[in-house]
mmCIF file of C-alpha atoms in Angstrom:
data_model
loop_
_atom_site.group_PDB
_atom_site.id
_atom_site.type_symbol
_atom_site.label_atom_id
_atom_site.label_comp_id
_atom_site.label_asym_id
_atom_site.label_seq_id
_atom_site.Cartn_x
_atom_site.Cartn_y
_atom_site.Cartn_z
ATOM 1 C CA UNK A 43 144.463 -94.221 114.726
ATOM 2 C CA UNK A 44 141.295 -93.726 112.652
ATOM 3 C CA UNK A 45 140.750 -90.880 110.173
ATOM 4 C CA UNK A 46 138.011 -89.450 112.420
ATOM 5 C CA UNK A 47 140.298 -89.359 115.472
ATOM 6 C CA UNK A 48 143.021 -87.705 113.411
ATOM 7 C CA UNK A 49 140.585 -84.944 112.330
ATOM 8 C CA UNK A 50 139.452 -84.486 115.925
ATOM 9 C CA UNK A 51 143.082 -84.198 117.032
ATOM 10 C CA UNK A 52 143.786 -81.603 114.350
ATOM 11 C CA UNK A 53 140.789 -79.485 115.427
ATOM 12 C CA UNK A 54 141.886 -79.679 119.046
ATOM 13 C CA UNK A 55 145.422 -78.639 118.100
ATOM 14 C CA UNK A 56 144.069 -75.658 116.114
ATOM 15 C CA UNK A 57 141.896 -74.576 119.066
ATOM 16 C CA UNK A 58 144.883 -74.762 121.394
ATOM 17 C CA UNK A 59 146.966 -72.804 118.892
ATOM 18 C CA UNK A 60 144.331 -70.045 118.757
ATOM 19 C CA UNK A 61 144.031 -69.989 122.542
ATOM 20 C CA UNK A 62 147.780 -69.498 122.948
ATOM 21 C CA UNK A 63 148.073 -66.905 120.206
ATOM 22 C CA UNK A 64 148.957 -63.405 121.507
ATOM 23 C CA UNK A 65 145.799 -61.359 121.937
ATOM 24 C CA UNK A 66 145.507 -58.162 119.904
ATOM 25 C CA UNK A 67 142.770 -55.577 119.619
ATOM 26 C CA UNK A 68 140.780 -55.826 116.364
ATOM 27 C CA UNK A 69 141.579 -52.233 115.401
ATOM 28 C CA UNK A 70 145.304 -52.773 115.945
ATOM 29 C CA UNK A 71 145.187 -55.976 113.913
ATOM 30 C CA UNK A 72 143.484 -54.195 111.030
ATOM 31 C CA UNK A 73 145.869 -51.244 111.128
ATOM 32 C CA UNK A 74 148.915 -53.511 111.221
ATOM 33 C CA UNK A 75 147.917 -54.930 107.839
ATOM 34 C CA UNK A 76 147.622 -51.512 106.157
ATOM 35 C CA UNK A 77 151.155 -51.022 104.885
ATOM 36 C CA UNK A 78 149.920 -48.474 102.333
ATOM 37 C CA UNK A 79 149.242 -46.042 105.188
ATOM 38 C CA UNK A 80 152.938 -45.464 105.895
ATOM 39 C CA UNK A 81 153.803 -43.295 102.873
ATOM 40 C CA UNK A 82 150.512 -41.409 103.240
ATOM 41 C CA UNK A 83 151.165 -40.701 106.917
ATOM 42 C CA UNK A 84 154.732 -39.655 106.152
ATOM 43 C CA UNK A 85 153.516 -37.242 103.467
ATOM 44 C CA UNK A 86 150.996 -35.656 105.847
ATOM 45 C CA UNK A 87 153.598 -35.318 108.596
ATOM 46 C CA UNK A 88 156.058 -33.784 106.156
ATOM 47 C CA UNK A 89 153.416 -31.255 105.098
ATOM 48 C CA UNK A 90 152.574 -30.304 108.683
ATOM 49 C CA UNK A 91 156.241 -29.968 109.594
ATOM 50 C CA UNK A 92 156.930 -27.989 106.446
ATOM 51 C CA UNK A 93 154.225 -25.451 107.246
ATOM 52 C CA UNK A 94 155.618 -24.778 110.713
ATOM 53 C CA UNK A 95 159.238 -24.768 109.512
ATOM 54 C CA UNK A 96 158.465 -22.235 106.800
ATOM 55 C CA UNK A 97 157.313 -19.796 109.483
ATOM 56 C CA UNK A 98 160.620 -19.936 111.366
ATOM 57 C CA UNK A 99 160.537 -18.789 114.994
ATOM 58 C CA UNK A 100 156.878 -17.844 114.656
ATOM 59 C CA UNK A 101 156.126 -21.378 113.499
ATOM 60 C CA UNK A 102 157.889 -22.815 116.532
ATOM 61 C CA UNK A 103 155.797 -20.584 118.799
ATOM 62 C CA UNK A 104 152.571 -21.511 117.034
ATOM 63 C CA UNK A 105 153.423 -25.228 117.159
ATOM 64 C CA UNK A 106 154.056 -25.071 120.903
ATOM 65 C CA UNK A 107 150.745 -23.238 121.334
ATOM 66 C CA UNK A 108 148.924 -25.862 119.252
ATOM 67 C CA UNK A 109 150.374 -28.690 121.348
ATOM 68 C CA UNK A 110 149.282 -26.893 124.512
ATOM 69 C CA UNK A 111 152.820 -26.325 125.760
ATOM 70 C CA UNK A 112 152.445 -22.565 126.191
ATOM 71 C CA UNK A 113 148.667 -22.271 126.467
ATOM 72 C CA UNK A 114 147.409 -24.773 129.017
ATOM 73 C CA UNK A 115 150.569 -26.704 129.955
ATOM 74 C CA UNK A 116 148.272 -29.578 129.037
ATOM 75 C CA UNK A 117 147.425 -31.134 125.640
ATOM 76 C CA UNK A 118 145.239 -28.604 123.838
ATOM 77 C CA UNK A 119 143.553 -30.852 121.271
ATOM 78 C CA UNK A 120 141.271 -32.748 123.703
ATOM 79 C CA UNK A 121 140.181 -29.457 125.249
ATOM 80 C CA UNK A 122 139.071 -27.877 121.959
ATOM 81 C CA UNK A 123 137.289 -30.889 120.441
ATOM 82 C CA UNK A 124 134.337 -30.764 122.833
ATOM 83 C CA UNK A 125 133.006 -27.501 121.382
ATOM 84 C CA UNK A 126 132.496 -28.634 117.744
ATOM 85 C CA UNK A 127 131.389 -32.156 118.624
ATOM 86 C CA UNK A 128 128.929 -30.906 121.224
ATOM 87 C CA UNK A 129 127.574 -28.184 118.936
ATOM 88 C CA UNK A 130 127.142 -30.584 116.013
ATOM 89 C CA UNK A 131 125.281 -33.084 118.180
ATOM 90 C CA UNK A 132 123.003 -30.374 119.554
ATOM 91 C CA UNK A 133 122.453 -29.094 116.025
ATOM 92 C CA UNK A 134 121.311 -32.478 114.728
ATOM 93 C CA UNK A 135 119.030 -32.985 117.731
ATOM 94 C CA UNK A 136 117.442 -29.577 117.123
ATOM 95 C CA UNK A 137 117.136 -30.321 113.393
ATOM 96 C CA UNK A 138 115.180 -33.502 113.992
ATOM 97 C CA UNK A 139 113.183 -32.033 116.879
ATOM 98 C CA UNK A 140 112.088 -29.183 114.591
ATOM 99 C CA UNK A 141 110.432 -31.721 112.294
ATOM 100 C CA UNK A 142 108.009 -32.671 115.055
ATOM 101 C CA UNK A 143 107.779 -29.456 117.063
ATOM 102 C CA UNK A 144 107.238 -26.351 114.971
ATOM 103 C CA UNK A 145 108.043 -24.162 117.959
ATOM 104 C CA UNK A 146 111.682 -25.013 117.225
ATOM 105 C CA UNK A 147 112.691 -23.145 114.123
ATOM 106 C CA UNK A 148 115.271 -24.387 111.612
ATOM 107 C CA UNK A 149 117.592 -21.536 112.570
ATOM 108 C CA UNK A 150 118.400 -23.207 115.898
ATOM 109 C CA UNK A 151 120.085 -26.170 114.217
ATOM 110 C CA UNK A 152 121.751 -23.888 111.682
ATOM 111 C CA UNK A 153 123.358 -21.787 114.407
ATOM 112 C CA UNK A 154 124.627 -24.857 116.282
ATOM 113 C CA UNK A 155 126.116 -26.412 113.144
ATOM 114 C CA UNK A 156 127.693 -23.087 112.169
ATOM 115 C CA UNK A 157 129.258 -22.624 115.579
ATOM 116 C CA UNK A 158 130.562 -26.201 115.578
ATOM 117 C CA UNK A 159 132.107 -25.832 112.141
ATOM 118 C CA UNK A 160 133.856 -22.624 113.143
ATOM 119 C CA UNK A 161 135.129 -24.172 116.382
ATOM 120 C CA UNK A 162 136.391 -27.205 114.456
ATOM 121 C CA UNK A 163 139.192 -25.131 112.935
ATOM 122 C CA UNK A 164 141.075 -25.177 116.259
ATOM 123 C CA UNK A 165 140.446 -28.922 116.634
ATOM 124 C CA UNK A 166 141.838 -29.624 113.159
ATOM 125 C CA UNK A 167 144.972 -27.505 113.673
ATOM 126 C CA UNK A 168 145.789 -28.986 117.081
ATOM 127 C CA UNK A 169 144.990 -32.528 115.937
ATOM 128 C CA UNK A 170 147.303 -32.463 112.936
ATOM 129 C CA UNK A 171 150.000 -30.818 115.074
ATOM 130 C CA UNK A 172 149.882 -33.697 117.550
ATOM 131 C CA UNK A 173 149.802 -36.167 114.645
ATOM 132 C CA UNK A 174 153.159 -34.825 113.473
ATOM 133 C CA UNK A 175 154.889 -36.444 116.472
ATOM 134 C CA UNK A 176 153.369 -39.939 116.140
ATOM 135 C CA UNK A 177 155.146 -43.033 114.830
ATOM 136 C CA UNK A 178 154.658 -46.736 114.160
ATOM 137 C CA UNK A 179 151.211 -48.265 114.655
ATOM 138 C CA UNK A 180 150.219 -45.206 116.678
ATOM 139 C CA UNK A 181 150.741 -43.112 113.544
ATOM 140 C CA UNK A 182 148.394 -45.314 111.514
ATOM 141 C CA UNK A 183 145.705 -44.965 114.186
ATOM 142 C CA UNK A 184 146.263 -41.210 114.265
ATOM 143 C CA UNK A 185 146.002 -41.022 110.478
ATOM 144 C CA UNK A 186 142.713 -42.938 110.606
ATOM 145 C CA UNK A 187 141.358 -40.659 113.311
ATOM 146 C CA UNK A 188 142.465 -37.542 111.461
ATOM 147 C CA UNK A 189 141.065 -38.702 108.123
ATOM 148 C CA UNK A 190 137.672 -39.581 109.583
ATOM 149 C CA UNK A 191 137.363 -36.326 111.496
ATOM 150 C CA UNK A 192 138.491 -34.321 108.454
ATOM 151 C CA UNK A 193 135.694 -35.906 106.429
ATOM 152 C CA UNK A 194 133.309 -35.036 109.272
ATOM 153 C CA UNK A 195 134.412 -31.402 109.124
ATOM 154 C CA UNK A 196 133.979 -31.287 105.347
ATOM 155 C CA UNK A 197 130.502 -32.810 105.611
ATOM 156 C CA UNK A 198 129.501 -30.230 108.201
ATOM 157 C CA UNK A 199 130.889 -27.422 106.036
ATOM 158 C CA UNK A 200 128.867 -28.783 103.091
ATOM 159 C CA UNK A 201 125.829 -28.983 105.355
ATOM 160 C CA UNK A 202 126.250 -25.366 106.342
ATOM 161 C CA UNK A 203 126.556 -24.324 102.691
ATOM 162 C CA UNK A 204 123.403 -26.279 101.810
ATOM 163 C CA UNK A 205 121.480 -24.607 104.647
ATOM 164 C CA UNK A 206 122.548 -21.159 103.485
ATOM 165 C CA UNK A 207 121.501 -22.085 99.951
ATOM 166 C CA UNK A 208 117.998 -22.943 101.134
ATOM 167 C CA UNK A 209 118.433 -26.730 100.872
ATOM 168 C CA UNK A 210 117.719 -27.361 104.520
ATOM 169 C CA UNK A 211 116.788 -31.040 104.188
ATOM 170 C CA UNK A 212 120.077 -31.803 102.469
ATOM 171 C CA UNK A 213 121.915 -29.901 105.190
ATOM 172 C CA UNK A 214 120.197 -31.924 107.910
ATOM 173 C CA UNK A 215 121.027 -35.184 106.141
ATOM 174 C CA UNK A 216 124.702 -34.250 105.765
ATOM 175 C CA UNK A 217 124.981 -33.213 109.424
ATOM 176 C CA UNK A 218 123.319 -36.430 110.568
ATOM 177 C CA UNK A 219 125.738 -38.564 108.561
ATOM 178 C CA UNK A 220 128.653 -36.480 109.879
ATOM 179 C CA UNK A 221 127.648 -36.946 113.514
ATOM 180 C CA UNK A 222 127.300 -40.715 113.081
ATOM 181 C CA UNK A 223 130.705 -40.838 111.381
ATOM 182 C CA UNK A 224 132.187 -38.703 114.160
ATOM 183 C CA UNK A 225 131.260 -41.413 116.666
ATOM 184 C CA UNK A 226 133.670 -43.768 114.923
ATOM 185 C CA UNK A 227 136.331 -41.086 114.746
ATOM 186 C CA UNK A 228 135.989 -40.410 118.455
ATOM 187 C CA UNK A 229 136.427 -44.118 119.177
ATOM 188 C CA UNK A 230 139.727 -44.134 117.308
ATOM 189 C CA UNK A 231 140.734 -40.930 119.110
ATOM 190 C CA UNK A 232 140.090 -42.626 122.430
ATOM 191 C CA UNK A 233 142.112 -45.610 121.237
ATOM 192 C CA UNK A 234 145.033 -43.273 120.584
ATOM 193 C CA UNK A 235 144.910 -41.988 124.138
ATOM 194 C CA UNK A 236 144.168 -45.136 126.085
ATOM 195 C CA UNK A 237 145.964 -47.708 123.920
ATOM 196 C CA UNK A 238 149.013 -45.781 122.730
ATOM 197 C CA UNK A 239 149.161 -43.041 125.369
ATOM 198 C CA UNK A 240 149.390 -40.294 122.746
ATOM 199 C CA UNK A 241 150.137 -36.984 124.529
ATOM 200 C CA UNK A 242 149.695 -38.704 127.911
ATOM 201 C CA UNK A 243 152.195 -37.803 130.643
ATOM 202 C CA UNK A 244 154.667 -40.706 130.600
ATOM 203 C CA UNK A 245 155.554 -40.034 134.243
ATOM 204 C CA UNK A 246 151.948 -40.300 135.413
ATOM 205 C CA UNK A 247 152.417 -43.768 136.896
ATOM 206 C CA UNK A 248 155.912 -43.298 138.294
ATOM 207 C CA UNK A 249 156.334 -44.084 141.959
ATOM 208 C CA UNK A 250 159.672 -42.593 142.998
ATOM 209 C CA UNK A 251 160.556 -42.387 146.681
ATOM 210 C CA UNK A 252 159.892 -39.770 149.343
ATOM 211 C CA UNK A 253 162.868 -41.126 151.265
ATOM 212 C CA UNK A 254 166.429 -40.245 150.323
ATOM 213 C CA UNK A 255 168.082 -43.056 148.346
ATOM 214 C CA UNK A 256 171.798 -43.285 147.640
ATOM 215 C CA UNK A 257 172.469 -43.271 143.890
ATOM 216 C CA UNK A 258 176.268 -43.133 143.839
ATOM 217 C CA UNK A 259 179.420 -41.415 144.972
ATOM 218 C CA UNK A 260 180.003 -37.697 144.438
ATOM 219 C CA UNK A 261 182.788 -38.392 141.939
ATOM 220 C CA UNK A 262 180.305 -40.311 139.749
ATOM 221 C CA UNK A 263 178.735 -37.001 138.760
ATOM 222 C CA UNK A 264 181.289 -34.744 137.044
ATOM 223 C CA UNK A 265 180.482 -31.206 135.914
ATOM 224 C CA UNK A 266 178.040 -30.969 132.946
ATOM 225 C CA UNK A 267 177.782 -34.749 132.577
ATOM 226 C CA UNK A 268 174.324 -36.323 132.274
ATOM 227 C CA UNK A 269 174.065 -39.405 134.470
ATOM 228 C CA UNK A 270 171.072 -41.743 134.648
ATOM 229 C CA UNK A 271 170.340 -43.332 138.022
ATOM 230 C CA UNK A 272 167.526 -45.297 139.635
ATOM 231 C CA UNK A 273 165.584 -43.775 142.515
ATOM 232 C CA UNK A 274 163.291 -46.372 144.008
ATOM 233 C CA UNK A 275 162.436 -47.759 140.579
ATOM 234 C CA UNK A 276 162.124 -44.343 138.917
ATOM 235 C CA UNK A 277 164.834 -43.295 136.426
ATOM 236 C CA UNK A 278 166.392 -39.905 137.159
ATOM 237 C CA UNK A 279 168.715 -37.670 135.181
ATOM 238 C CA UNK A 280 171.399 -36.083 137.373
ATOM 239 C CA UNK A 281 173.495 -33.146 136.157
ATOM 240 C CA UNK A 282 176.113 -31.139 138.042
ATOM 241 C CA UNK A 283 175.889 -27.466 137.095
ATOM 242 C CA UNK A 284 178.283 -24.942 138.649
ATOM 243 C CA UNK A 285 179.195 -27.558 141.267
ATOM 244 C CA UNK A 286 175.533 -28.051 142.271
ATOM 245 C CA UNK A 287 173.663 -31.262 141.484
ATOM 246 C CA UNK A 288 170.275 -31.067 139.764
ATOM 247 C CA UNK A 289 167.954 -33.992 139.037
ATOM 248 C CA UNK A 290 164.750 -34.492 137.057
ATOM 249 C CA UNK A 291 162.919 -37.574 135.763
ATOM 250 C CA UNK A 292 164.924 -39.225 132.984
ATOM 251 C CA UNK A 293 161.826 -40.331 131.048
ATOM 252 C CA UNK A 294 160.453 -37.592 128.780
ATOM 253 C CA UNK A 295 156.884 -36.751 129.746
ATOM 254 C CA UNK A 296 155.857 -36.479 126.092
ATOM 255 C CA UNK A 297 156.625 -39.898 124.615
ATOM 256 C CA UNK A 298 159.003 -41.641 126.992
ATOM 257 C CA UNK A 299 162.317 -40.704 125.386
ATOM 258 C CA UNK A 300 165.536 -41.119 127.403
ATOM 259 C CA UNK A 301 166.632 -37.603 128.333
ATOM 260 C CA UNK A 302 170.076 -38.833 129.378
ATOM 261 C CA UNK A 303 170.682 -39.710 125.710
ATOM 262 C CA UNK A 304 169.791 -36.192 124.585
ATOM 263 C CA UNK A 305 171.799 -32.977 124.398
ATOM 264 C CA UNK A 306 172.548 -30.602 127.260
ATOM 265 C CA UNK A 307 172.829 -26.893 126.514
ATOM 266 C CA UNK A 308 173.685 -25.080 129.737
ATOM 267 C CA UNK A 309 170.587 -25.735 131.872
ATOM 268 C CA UNK A 310 168.349 -27.185 129.155
ATOM 269 C CA UNK A 311 168.219 -30.819 128.042
ATOM 270 C CA UNK A 312 166.717 -31.810 124.681
ATOM 271 C CA UNK A 313 164.926 -35.130 124.286
ATOM 272 C CA UNK A 314 166.401 -37.203 121.427
ATOM 273 C CA UNK A 315 162.979 -38.549 120.380
ATOM 274 C CA UNK A 316 160.946 -35.493 119.363
ATOM 275 C CA UNK A 317 162.981 -32.495 120.504
ATOM 276 C CA UNK A 318 161.088 -31.548 123.658
ATOM 277 C CA UNK A 319 163.268 -29.393 125.921
ATOM 278 C CA UNK A 320 163.297 -29.153 129.712
ATOM 279 C CA UNK A 321 165.088 -27.020 132.301
ATOM 280 C CA UNK A 322 167.051 -29.440 134.495
ATOM 281 C CA UNK A 323 166.766 -27.059 137.448
ATOM 282 C CA UNK A 324 162.972 -26.903 137.631
ATOM 283 C CA UNK A 325 161.762 -29.605 135.237
ATOM 284 C CA UNK A 326 159.782 -26.939 133.365
ATOM 285 C CA UNK A 327 158.993 -27.459 129.690
ATOM 286 C CA UNK A 328 161.021 -25.004 127.623
ATOM 287 C CA UNK A 329 159.875 -26.224 124.204
ATOM 288 C CA UNK A 330 157.221 -28.684 122.993
ATOM 289 C CA UNK A 331 155.867 -31.065 121.937
ATOM 290 C CA UNK A 332 155.855 -31.946 125.653
ATOM 291 C CA UNK A 333 153.163 -30.258 127.718
ATOM 292 C CA UNK A 334 153.853 -31.676 131.181
ATOM 293 C CA UNK A 335 156.873 -30.698 133.252
ATOM 294 C CA UNK A 336 159.356 -33.293 134.463
ATOM 295 C CA UNK A 337 159.186 -34.422 138.090
ATOM 296 C CA UNK A 338 162.058 -32.929 140.091
ATOM 297 C CA UNK A 339 164.230 -34.647 142.680
ATOM 298 C CA UNK A 340 165.678 -33.146 145.816
ATOM 299 C CA UNK A 341 169.423 -33.830 145.908
ATOM 300 C CA UNK A 342 171.813 -33.894 148.802
ATOM 301 C CA UNK A 343 175.459 -34.789 149.142
ATOM 302 C CA UNK A 344 176.849 -36.028 152.405
ATOM 303 C CA UNK A 345 179.890 -38.026 153.369
ATOM 304 C CA UNK A 346 180.850 -38.369 149.695
ATOM 305 C CA UNK A 347 177.520 -39.937 148.700
ATOM 306 C CA UNK A 348 174.727 -38.539 146.529
ATOM 307 C CA UNK A 349 171.144 -39.121 147.641
ATOM 308 C CA UNK A 350 167.859 -38.336 145.874
ATOM 309 C CA UNK A 351 164.177 -38.241 146.680
ATOM 310 C CA UNK A 352 161.187 -36.795 144.828
ATOM 311 C CA UNK A 353 160.762 -33.118 145.632
ATOM 312 C CA UNK A 354 156.946 -33.231 145.429
ATOM 313 C CA UNK A 355 154.484 -36.134 145.766
ATOM 314 C CA UNK A 356 153.776 -37.558 142.307
ATOM 315 C CA UNK A 357 150.181 -38.469 143.107
#
């Protein structure tokens, strides 16, 4: 074999190797290399947790509210980010429009930026609260998102200060840079949701069955024991309480933890992953960080067999 053919063979082998290499998103690949982010993320999480813990029961209530557990029964952070981002964008548009149309005064942009900066407080609090529950590569992405958006908030605050101080041009420049930077932060925020499923209902794609399916014999479910079964491909947690069987989805709606591996306290089960708590009778969230209730199963016992089906359509 000639030297030229050997080189050609090597190039072909390298191309094949690249083609067969597992595909990974560029952002994930970059984040995976940033080992230095781990201690930083841990320190931020420890600070957030410490603030809530120092407030005792009040802190627990505030944390649940910030997650959206007790406010919307839906993640709160996405709902409160639209106000500052929208106001900041409108503010910058008005700022630049005022340069070419004198009918638009500088106060219009100032008001929009001021409103956005005030509204951003809720976005920051809810964002860092959700960040507290992240882990692994998801945590690095969340740290990146949080850092970028924090810088955006600081730039907008500096812009507002400059406007009040009469340095309007500097304020406009700072707001413009902040809005452009926010675009990147929003991309990473979307990556958190659609790539990692952060705060997404982990039972959203469950199928279940609307027909009763036998999951075992009655004696397989002793009093106060948590038993995991399969109902048409959907894991269910079955608990016998006061001789009556109750069943909810076994996958925690918050981050996919196995509820059957958690702790049962009377009628409430605690997820072993992040401490979300659910009532096994109704599936209702008792304590965050979960915001979505657990799907509930209808249970019947007949002829010594236990049968389950989803109580309500999942879609």
